[in-house]
């Protein structure tokens, strides 16, 4: 199900110079652009395996491994995975143009790679957590493959930019198209899985109408970049996420 990447390394390898306990695996992308031929998937496993895992989809210009977030989900029994989608993050590899983004579907190979790695590891309960641009791309991905299936059981969309789109006002309509598709998907429950949308009052809460099993939660006094929030704001966001997990049997 939606696992079309070609793995170029047979095993996980260490990508952790500070010895925080995370690994990485490289996948070949189906994209013909030379600068987008590789997708890196990183993971940090929980101390006790539970066959539950979370795939974090970073926003544009995010970089590195979110150690604090990984540890938080590990403590709750989730193996933590994230993807480094070439040219969508701060990290620049040889031959890449920084921040190149032709369309949000450029995220799709990274999502496929992350899901393939998780399935190969025996993860059966998969939650996708997308942030900002990564959340918007994840909504498009999950809607596009809802009928075929993605092995994803639930989704958390963290500030998916459904109303804050000034930074892409000159993109030729790509952003508006993506936002319209995402809003329609949430209103009409096209993802077909329980979905939590986190918004922030400071950035202008995303204008989301709930449909079916979509829940919207506003985090006050924050920017909803959970790992970087003040401790009290971060605590509110994580409390809501894990309470929602429990309510949905995740």
mmCIF file with all atom_site columns, C-alpha atoms in Angstrom, residues 29-207:
data_model
loop_
_atom_site.group_PDB
_atom_site.id
_atom_site.type_symbol
_atom_site.label_atom_id
_atom_site.label_alt_id
_atom_site.label_comp_id
_atom_site.label_asym_id
_atom_site.label_entity_id
_atom_site.label_seq_id
_atom_site.pdbx_PDB_ins_code
_atom_site.Cartn_x
_atom_site.Cartn_y
_atom_site.Cartn_z
_atom_site.occupancy
_atom_site.B_iso_or_equiv
_atom_site.pdbx_formal_charge
_atom_site.auth_seq_id
_atom_site.auth_comp_id
_atom_site.auth_asym_id
_atom_site.auth_atom_id
_atom_site.pdbx_PDB_model_num
ATOM 1   C CA . UNK A 1 29  ? 13.155  8.571  -4.757  1.00 0.00 ? 29  UNK A CA 1
ATOM 2   C CA . UNK A 1 30  ? 11.129  8.096  -7.923  1.00 0.00 ? 30  UNK A CA 1
ATOM 3   C CA . UNK A 1 31  ? 11.754  11.756 -8.777  1.00 0.00 ? 31  UNK A CA 1
ATOM 4   C CA . UNK A 1 32  ? 13.915  12.241 -11.854 1.00 0.00 ? 32  UNK A CA 1
ATOM 5   C CA . UNK A 1 33  ? 15.385  15.544 -10.635 1.00 0.00 ? 33  UNK A CA 1
ATOM 6   C CA . UNK A 1 34  ? 18.987  14.816 -9.537  1.00 0.00 ? 34  UNK A CA 1
ATOM 7   C CA . UNK A 1 35  ? 18.668  16.976 -6.422  1.00 0.00 ? 35  UNK A CA 1
ATOM 8   C CA . UNK A 1 36  ? 15.662  14.968 -5.232  1.00 0.00 ? 36  UNK A CA 1
ATOM 9   C CA . UNK A 1 37  ? 16.878  11.402 -5.708  1.00 0.00 ? 37  UNK A CA 1
ATOM 10  C CA . UNK A 1 38  ? 17.293  10.582 -2.024  1.00 0.00 ? 38  UNK A CA 1
ATOM 11  C CA . UNK A 1 39  ? 14.971  10.484 0.979   1.00 0.00 ? 39  UNK A CA 1
ATOM 12  C CA . UNK A 1 40  ? 16.427  10.005 4.442   1.00 0.00 ? 40  UNK A CA 1
ATOM 13  C CA . UNK A 1 41  ? 14.278  8.373  7.115   1.00 0.00 ? 41  UNK A CA 1
ATOM 14  C CA . UNK A 1 42  ? 15.362  8.618  10.753  1.00 0.00 ? 42  UNK A CA 1
ATOM 15  C CA . UNK A 1 43  ? 14.025  6.754  13.764  1.00 0.00 ? 43  UNK A CA 1
ATOM 16  C CA . UNK A 1 44  ? 14.325  6.463  17.521  1.00 0.00 ? 44  UNK A CA 1
ATOM 17  C CA . UNK A 1 45  ? 12.679  3.393  18.991  1.00 0.00 ? 45  UNK A CA 1
ATOM 18  C CA . UNK A 1 46  ? 10.840  3.208  22.278  1.00 0.00 ? 46  UNK A CA 1
ATOM 19  C CA . UNK A 1 47  ? 12.348  1.213  25.126  1.00 0.00 ? 47  UNK A CA 1
ATOM 20  C CA . UNK A 1 48  ? 9.475   -1.264 24.987  1.00 0.00 ? 48  UNK A CA 1
ATOM 21  C CA . UNK A 1 49  ? 8.193   -2.239 21.548  1.00 0.00 ? 49  UNK A CA 1
ATOM 22  C CA . UNK A 1 50  ? 4.431   -1.928 21.083  1.00 0.00 ? 50  UNK A CA 1
ATOM 23  C CA . UNK A 1 51  ? 4.086   -2.000 17.260  1.00 0.00 ? 51  UNK A CA 1
ATOM 24  C CA . UNK A 1 52  ? 2.941   1.626  17.470  1.00 0.00 ? 52  UNK A CA 1
ATOM 25  C CA . UNK A 1 53  ? 4.790   4.348  15.631  1.00 0.00 ? 53  UNK A CA 1
ATOM 26  C CA . UNK A 1 54  ? 4.589   8.043  14.794  1.00 0.00 ? 54  UNK A CA 1
ATOM 27  C CA . UNK A 1 55  ? 5.821   9.530  11.512  1.00 0.00 ? 55  UNK A CA 1
ATOM 28  C CA . UNK A 1 56  ? 6.757   13.211 11.858  1.00 0.00 ? 56  UNK A CA 1
ATOM 29  C CA . UNK A 1 57  ? 6.589   15.253 8.647   1.00 0.00 ? 57  UNK A CA 1
ATOM 30  C CA . UNK A 1 58  ? 8.599   18.465 9.145   1.00 0.00 ? 58  UNK A CA 1
ATOM 31  C CA . UNK A 1 59  ? 7.727   21.850 7.751   1.00 0.00 ? 59  UNK A CA 1
ATOM 32  C CA . UNK A 1 60  ? 9.769   23.670 5.169   1.00 0.00 ? 60  UNK A CA 1
ATOM 33  C CA . UNK A 1 61  ? 13.188  24.785 6.455   1.00 0.00 ? 61  UNK A CA 1
ATOM 34  C CA . UNK A 1 62  ? 13.079  22.508 9.518   1.00 0.00 ? 62  UNK A CA 1
ATOM 35  C CA . UNK A 1 63  ? 16.310  20.608 10.032  1.00 0.00 ? 63  UNK A CA 1
ATOM 36  C CA . UNK A 1 64  ? 17.900  17.966 12.191  1.00 0.00 ? 64  UNK A CA 1
ATOM 37  C CA . UNK A 1 65  ? 16.378  15.268 14.358  1.00 0.00 ? 65  UNK A CA 1
ATOM 38  C CA . UNK A 1 66  ? 13.713  16.506 16.850  1.00 0.00 ? 66  UNK A CA 1
ATOM 39  C CA . UNK A 1 67  ? 15.212  14.724 19.867  1.00 0.00 ? 67  UNK A CA 1
ATOM 40  C CA . UNK A 1 68  ? 12.831  16.105 22.520  1.00 0.00 ? 68  UNK A CA 1
ATOM 41  C CA . UNK A 1 69  ? 9.764   15.215 20.485  1.00 0.00 ? 69  UNK A CA 1
ATOM 42  C CA . UNK A 1 70  ? 11.112  11.725 19.812  1.00 0.00 ? 70  UNK A CA 1
ATOM 43  C CA . UNK A 1 71  ? 11.748  11.158 23.510  1.00 0.00 ? 71  UNK A CA 1
ATOM 44  C CA . UNK A 1 72  ? 8.243   12.338 24.407  1.00 0.00 ? 72  UNK A CA 1
ATOM 45  C CA . UNK A 1 73  ? 6.566   9.877  22.044  1.00 0.00 ? 73  UNK A CA 1
ATOM 46  C CA . UNK A 1 74  ? 8.993   7.115  23.032  1.00 0.00 ? 74  UNK A CA 1
ATOM 47  C CA . UNK A 1 75  ? 7.948   7.562  26.662  1.00 0.00 ? 75  UNK A CA 1
ATOM 48  C CA . UNK A 1 76  ? 4.348   6.994  25.572  1.00 0.00 ? 76  UNK A CA 1
ATOM 49  C CA . UNK A 1 77  ? 5.282   3.765  23.782  1.00 0.00 ? 77  UNK A CA 1
ATOM 50  C CA . UNK A 1 78  ? 5.603   5.035  20.199  1.00 0.00 ? 78  UNK A CA 1
ATOM 51  C CA . UNK A 1 79  ? 8.578   4.384  17.973  1.00 0.00 ? 79  UNK A CA 1
ATOM 52  C CA . UNK A 1 80  ? 9.401   7.752  16.409  1.00 0.00 ? 80  UNK A CA 1
ATOM 53  C CA . UNK A 1 81  ? 10.220  8.249  12.734  1.00 0.00 ? 81  UNK A CA 1
ATOM 54  C CA . UNK A 1 82  ? 10.841  11.380 10.702  1.00 0.00 ? 82  UNK A CA 1
ATOM 55  C CA . UNK A 1 83  ? 11.835  12.173 7.134   1.00 0.00 ? 83  UNK A CA 1
ATOM 56  C CA . UNK A 1 84  ? 14.403  14.564 5.694   1.00 0.00 ? 84  UNK A CA 1
ATOM 57  C CA . UNK A 1 85  ? 12.890  15.444 2.327   1.00 0.00 ? 85  UNK A CA 1
ATOM 58  C CA . UNK A 1 86  ? 15.657  16.797 0.098   1.00 0.00 ? 86  UNK A CA 1
ATOM 59  C CA . UNK A 1 87  ? 15.418  20.526 -0.674  1.00 0.00 ? 87  UNK A CA 1
ATOM 60  C CA . UNK A 1 88  ? 12.424  21.001 1.622   1.00 0.00 ? 88  UNK A CA 1
ATOM 61  C CA . UNK A 1 89  ? 14.478  21.490 4.789   1.00 0.00 ? 89  UNK A CA 1
ATOM 62  C CA . UNK A 1 90  ? 17.381  23.666 5.908   1.00 0.00 ? 90  UNK A CA 1
ATOM 63  C CA . UNK A 1 91  ? 19.851  20.848 5.363   1.00 0.00 ? 91  UNK A CA 1
ATOM 64  C CA . UNK A 1 92  ? 21.598  21.185 2.005   1.00 0.00 ? 92  UNK A CA 1
ATOM 65  C CA . UNK A 1 93  ? 23.209  18.219 0.276   1.00 0.00 ? 93  UNK A CA 1
ATOM 66  C CA . UNK A 1 94  ? 25.588  18.397 -2.716  1.00 0.00 ? 94  UNK A CA 1
ATOM 67  C CA . UNK A 1 95  ? 23.757  19.422 -5.875  1.00 0.00 ? 95  UNK A CA 1
ATOM 68  C CA . UNK A 1 96  ? 20.651  20.647 -4.108  1.00 0.00 ? 96  UNK A CA 1
ATOM 69  C CA . UNK A 1 97  ? 19.010  24.034 -4.478  1.00 0.00 ? 97  UNK A CA 1
ATOM 70  C CA . UNK A 1 98  ? 17.960  25.294 -1.057  1.00 0.00 ? 98  UNK A CA 1
ATOM 71  C CA . UNK A 1 99  ? 14.236  25.361 -0.306  1.00 0.00 ? 99  UNK A CA 1
ATOM 72  C CA . UNK A 1 100 ? 13.261  24.386 -3.845  1.00 0.00 ? 100 UNK A CA 1
ATOM 73  C CA . UNK A 1 101 ? 9.544   23.669 -3.866  1.00 0.00 ? 101 UNK A CA 1
ATOM 74  C CA . UNK A 1 102 ? 7.628   23.198 -7.068  1.00 0.00 ? 102 UNK A CA 1
ATOM 75  C CA . UNK A 1 103 ? 4.545   21.708 -5.465  1.00 0.00 ? 103 UNK A CA 1
ATOM 76  C CA . UNK A 1 104 ? 3.502   20.202 -2.164  1.00 0.00 ? 104 UNK A CA 1
ATOM 77  C CA . UNK A 1 105 ? 3.412   16.777 -3.785  1.00 0.00 ? 105 UNK A CA 1
ATOM 78  C CA . UNK A 1 106 ? 7.219   16.975 -3.584  1.00 0.00 ? 106 UNK A CA 1
ATOM 79  C CA . UNK A 1 107 ? 6.719   15.690 -0.042  1.00 0.00 ? 107 UNK A CA 1
ATOM 80  C CA . UNK A 1 108 ? 5.072   12.469 -1.210  1.00 0.00 ? 108 UNK A CA 1
ATOM 81  C CA . UNK A 1 109 ? 8.245   10.418 -1.787  1.00 0.00 ? 109 UNK A CA 1
ATOM 82  C CA . UNK A 1 110 ? 9.367   11.215 1.754   1.00 0.00 ? 110 UNK A CA 1
ATOM 83  C CA . UNK A 1 111 ? 6.028   10.097 3.159   1.00 0.00 ? 111 UNK A CA 1
ATOM 84  C CA . UNK A 1 112 ? 6.190   6.869  1.166   1.00 0.00 ? 112 UNK A CA 1
ATOM 85  C CA . UNK A 1 113 ? 9.723   6.217  2.390   1.00 0.00 ? 113 UNK A CA 1
ATOM 86  C CA . UNK A 1 114 ? 8.749   6.799  6.020   1.00 0.00 ? 114 UNK A CA 1
ATOM 87  C CA . UNK A 1 115 ? 5.722   4.515  5.781   1.00 0.00 ? 115 UNK A CA 1
ATOM 88  C CA . UNK A 1 116 ? 7.752   1.802  4.058   1.00 0.00 ? 116 UNK A CA 1
ATOM 89  C CA . UNK A 1 117 ? 10.407  1.912  6.771   1.00 0.00 ? 117 UNK A CA 1
ATOM 90  C CA . UNK A 1 118 ? 7.779   1.649  9.482   1.00 0.00 ? 118 UNK A CA 1
ATOM 91  C CA . UNK A 1 119 ? 6.005   -1.279 7.839   1.00 0.00 ? 119 UNK A CA 1
ATOM 92  C CA . UNK A 1 120 ? 9.336   -3.056 7.362   1.00 0.00 ? 120 UNK A CA 1
ATOM 93  C CA . UNK A 1 121 ? 9.924   -2.606 11.113  1.00 0.00 ? 121 UNK A CA 1
ATOM 94  C CA . UNK A 1 122 ? 6.583   -4.245 11.925  1.00 0.00 ? 122 UNK A CA 1
ATOM 95  C CA . UNK A 1 123 ? 4.737   -1.069 12.915  1.00 0.00 ? 123 UNK A CA 1
ATOM 96  C CA . UNK A 1 124 ? 1.010   -1.691 12.519  1.00 0.00 ? 124 UNK A CA 1
ATOM 97  C CA . UNK A 1 125 ? -0.457  1.337  14.291  1.00 0.00 ? 125 UNK A CA 1
ATOM 98  C CA . UNK A 1 126 ? 0.853   4.390  12.401  1.00 0.00 ? 126 UNK A CA 1
ATOM 99  C CA . UNK A 1 127 ? 0.080   8.005  13.305  1.00 0.00 ? 127 UNK A CA 1
ATOM 100 C CA . UNK A 1 128 ? 1.234   10.794 10.990  1.00 0.00 ? 128 UNK A CA 1
ATOM 101 C CA . UNK A 1 129 ? 2.099   14.117 12.645  1.00 0.00 ? 129 UNK A CA 1
ATOM 102 C CA . UNK A 1 130 ? 2.705   16.935 10.175  1.00 0.00 ? 130 UNK A CA 1
ATOM 103 C CA . UNK A 1 131 ? 3.894   20.448 10.995  1.00 0.00 ? 131 UNK A CA 1
ATOM 104 C CA . UNK A 1 132 ? 3.083   23.575 8.970   1.00 0.00 ? 132 UNK A CA 1
ATOM 105 C CA . UNK A 1 133 ? 3.888   22.942 5.292   1.00 0.00 ? 133 UNK A CA 1
ATOM 106 C CA . UNK A 1 134 ? 4.492   19.284 6.167   1.00 0.00 ? 134 UNK A CA 1
ATOM 107 C CA . UNK A 1 135 ? 0.988   19.070 7.655   1.00 0.00 ? 135 UNK A CA 1
ATOM 108 C CA . UNK A 1 136 ? -0.604  20.570 4.568   1.00 0.00 ? 136 UNK A CA 1
ATOM 109 C CA . UNK A 1 137 ? 1.325   18.141 2.352   1.00 0.00 ? 137 UNK A CA 1
ATOM 110 C CA . UNK A 1 138 ? 0.337   15.221 4.597   1.00 0.00 ? 138 UNK A CA 1
ATOM 111 C CA . UNK A 1 139 ? -3.354  16.100 4.232   1.00 0.00 ? 139 UNK A CA 1
ATOM 112 C CA . UNK A 1 140 ? -2.998  16.087 0.432   1.00 0.00 ? 140 UNK A CA 1
ATOM 113 C CA . UNK A 1 141 ? -1.141  12.758 0.570   1.00 0.00 ? 141 UNK A CA 1
ATOM 114 C CA . UNK A 1 142 ? -3.631  11.048 2.865   1.00 0.00 ? 142 UNK A CA 1
ATOM 115 C CA . UNK A 1 143 ? -6.589  12.236 0.812   1.00 0.00 ? 143 UNK A CA 1
ATOM 116 C CA . UNK A 1 144 ? -4.990  11.182 -2.479  1.00 0.00 ? 144 UNK A CA 1
ATOM 117 C CA . UNK A 1 145 ? -4.501  7.627  -1.216  1.00 0.00 ? 145 UNK A CA 1
ATOM 118 C CA . UNK A 1 146 ? -7.484  7.278  1.125   1.00 0.00 ? 146 UNK A CA 1
ATOM 119 C CA . UNK A 1 147 ? -9.241  4.720  -1.073  1.00 0.00 ? 147 UNK A CA 1
ATOM 120 C CA . UNK A 1 148 ? -6.132  2.687  -1.843  1.00 0.00 ? 148 UNK A CA 1
ATOM 121 C CA . UNK A 1 149 ? -4.945  2.820  1.761   1.00 0.00 ? 149 UNK A CA 1
ATOM 122 C CA . UNK A 1 150 ? -1.809  4.128  3.443   1.00 0.00 ? 150 UNK A CA 1
ATOM 123 C CA . UNK A 1 151 ? -1.606  1.970  6.611   1.00 0.00 ? 151 UNK A CA 1
ATOM 124 C CA . UNK A 1 152 ? -2.102  5.186  8.616   1.00 0.00 ? 152 UNK A CA 1
ATOM 125 C CA . UNK A 1 153 ? -4.596  4.875  11.462  1.00 0.00 ? 153 UNK A CA 1
ATOM 126 C CA . UNK A 1 154 ? -4.748  8.535  12.618  1.00 0.00 ? 154 UNK A CA 1
ATOM 127 C CA . UNK A 1 155 ? -3.266  11.964 11.888  1.00 0.00 ? 155 UNK A CA 1
ATOM 128 C CA . UNK A 1 156 ? -2.292  15.089 13.815  1.00 0.00 ? 156 UNK A CA 1
ATOM 129 C CA . UNK A 1 157 ? -2.024  18.249 11.712  1.00 0.00 ? 157 UNK A CA 1
ATOM 130 C CA . UNK A 1 158 ? -0.043  20.904 13.560  1.00 0.00 ? 158 UNK A CA 1
ATOM 131 C CA . UNK A 1 159 ? -0.648  24.440 12.183  1.00 0.00 ? 159 UNK A CA 1
ATOM 132 C CA . UNK A 1 160 ? -1.321  23.297 8.611   1.00 0.00 ? 160 UNK A CA 1
ATOM 133 C CA . UNK A 1 161 ? -1.339  26.871 7.220   1.00 0.00 ? 161 UNK A CA 1
ATOM 134 C CA . UNK A 1 162 ? -4.964  26.684 6.137   1.00 0.00 ? 162 UNK A CA 1
ATOM 135 C CA . UNK A 1 163 ? -5.422  30.414 6.623   1.00 0.00 ? 163 UNK A CA 1
ATOM 136 C CA . UNK A 1 164 ? -1.896  31.808 6.954   1.00 0.00 ? 164 UNK A CA 1
ATOM 137 C CA . UNK A 1 165 ? -0.620  31.834 3.394   1.00 0.00 ? 165 UNK A CA 1
ATOM 138 C CA . UNK A 1 166 ? 1.007   35.218 2.737   1.00 0.00 ? 166 UNK A CA 1
ATOM 139 C CA . UNK A 1 167 ? 4.443   33.691 2.245   1.00 0.00 ? 167 UNK A CA 1
ATOM 140 C CA . UNK A 1 168 ? 3.194   31.961 -0.899  1.00 0.00 ? 168 UNK A CA 1
ATOM 141 C CA . UNK A 1 169 ? 1.053   34.725 -2.369  1.00 0.00 ? 169 UNK A CA 1
ATOM 142 C CA . UNK A 1 170 ? 3.174   34.782 -5.553  1.00 0.00 ? 170 UNK A CA 1
ATOM 143 C CA . UNK A 1 171 ? 3.350   31.040 -6.193  1.00 0.00 ? 171 UNK A CA 1
ATOM 144 C CA . UNK A 1 172 ? 0.981   31.040 -9.145  1.00 0.00 ? 172 UNK A CA 1
ATOM 145 C CA . UNK A 1 173 ? -1.993  29.614 -7.270  1.00 0.00 ? 173 UNK A CA 1
ATOM 146 C CA . UNK A 1 174 ? -0.359  26.401 -6.021  1.00 0.00 ? 174 UNK A CA 1
ATOM 147 C CA . UNK A 1 175 ? -0.890  27.344 -2.381  1.00 0.00 ? 175 UNK A CA 1
ATOM 148 C CA . UNK A 1 176 ? -4.552  28.274 -2.835  1.00 0.00 ? 176 UNK A CA 1
ATOM 149 C CA . UNK A 1 177 ? -5.143  25.004 -4.691  1.00 0.00 ? 177 UNK A CA 1
ATOM 150 C CA . UNK A 1 178 ? -3.540  23.003 -1.883  1.00 0.00 ? 178 UNK A CA 1
ATOM 151 C CA . UNK A 1 179 ? -5.440  24.872 0.839   1.00 0.00 ? 179 UNK A CA 1
ATOM 152 C CA . UNK A 1 180 ? -8.772  24.412 -0.942  1.00 0.00 ? 180 UNK A CA 1
ATOM 153 C CA . UNK A 1 181 ? -8.152  20.669 -1.321  1.00 0.00 ? 181 UNK A CA 1
ATOM 154 C CA . UNK A 1 182 ? -7.082  20.325 2.328   1.00 0.00 ? 182 UNK A CA 1
ATOM 155 C CA . UNK A 1 183 ? -10.053 22.245 3.712   1.00 0.00 ? 183 UNK A CA 1
ATOM 156 C CA . UNK A 1 184 ? -12.458 20.201 1.622   1.00 0.00 ? 184 UNK A CA 1
ATOM 157 C CA . UNK A 1 185 ? -10.792 16.996 2.796   1.00 0.00 ? 185 UNK A CA 1
ATOM 158 C CA . UNK A 1 186 ? -11.181 17.956 6.467   1.00 0.00 ? 186 UNK A CA 1
ATOM 159 C CA . UNK A 1 187 ? -14.766 19.200 6.131   1.00 0.00 ? 187 UNK A CA 1
ATOM 160 C CA . UNK A 1 188 ? -15.897 16.111 4.228   1.00 0.00 ? 188 UNK A CA 1
ATOM 161 C CA . UNK A 1 189 ? -13.808 13.627 6.220   1.00 0.00 ? 189 UNK A CA 1
ATOM 162 C CA . UNK A 1 190 ? -11.983 12.483 3.086   1.00 0.00 ? 190 UNK A CA 1
ATOM 163 C CA . UNK A 1 191 ? -8.963  11.267 5.053   1.00 0.00 ? 191 UNK A CA 1
ATOM 164 C CA . UNK A 1 192 ? -11.205 8.553  6.525   1.00 0.00 ? 192 UNK A CA 1
ATOM 165 C CA . UNK A 1 193 ? -9.180  8.423  9.746   1.00 0.00 ? 193 UNK A CA 1
ATOM 166 C CA . UNK A 1 194 ? -9.406  10.282 13.080  1.00 0.00 ? 194 UNK A CA 1
ATOM 167 C CA . UNK A 1 195 ? -7.670  13.629 12.624  1.00 0.00 ? 195 UNK A CA 1
ATOM 168 C CA . UNK A 1 196 ? -6.606  16.234 15.193  1.00 0.00 ? 196 UNK A CA 1
ATOM 169 C CA . UNK A 1 197 ? -5.859  19.769 13.965  1.00 0.00 ? 197 UNK A CA 1
ATOM 170 C CA . UNK A 1 198 ? -3.779  21.966 16.297  1.00 0.00 ? 198 UNK A CA 1
ATOM 171 C CA . UNK A 1 199 ? -4.007  25.710 15.753  1.00 0.00 ? 199 UNK A CA 1
ATOM 172 C CA . UNK A 1 200 ? -2.617  28.808 17.493  1.00 0.00 ? 200 UNK A CA 1
ATOM 173 C CA . UNK A 1 201 ? -4.372  31.995 18.507  1.00 0.00 ? 201 UNK A CA 1
ATOM 174 C CA . UNK A 1 202 ? -1.118  33.934 18.010  1.00 0.00 ? 202 UNK A CA 1
ATOM 175 C CA . UNK A 1 203 ? -0.823  33.053 14.317  1.00 0.00 ? 203 UNK A CA 1
ATOM 176 C CA . UNK A 1 204 ? -4.508  33.364 13.566  1.00 0.00 ? 204 UNK A CA 1
ATOM 177 C CA . UNK A 1 205 ? -6.270  30.074 14.150  1.00 0.00 ? 205 UNK A CA 1
ATOM 178 C CA . UNK A 1 206 ? -6.674  28.003 11.018  1.00 0.00 ? 206 UNK A CA 1
ATOM 179 C CA . UNK A 1 207 ? -10.218 28.279 9.741   1.00 0.00 ? 207 UNK A CA 1
#
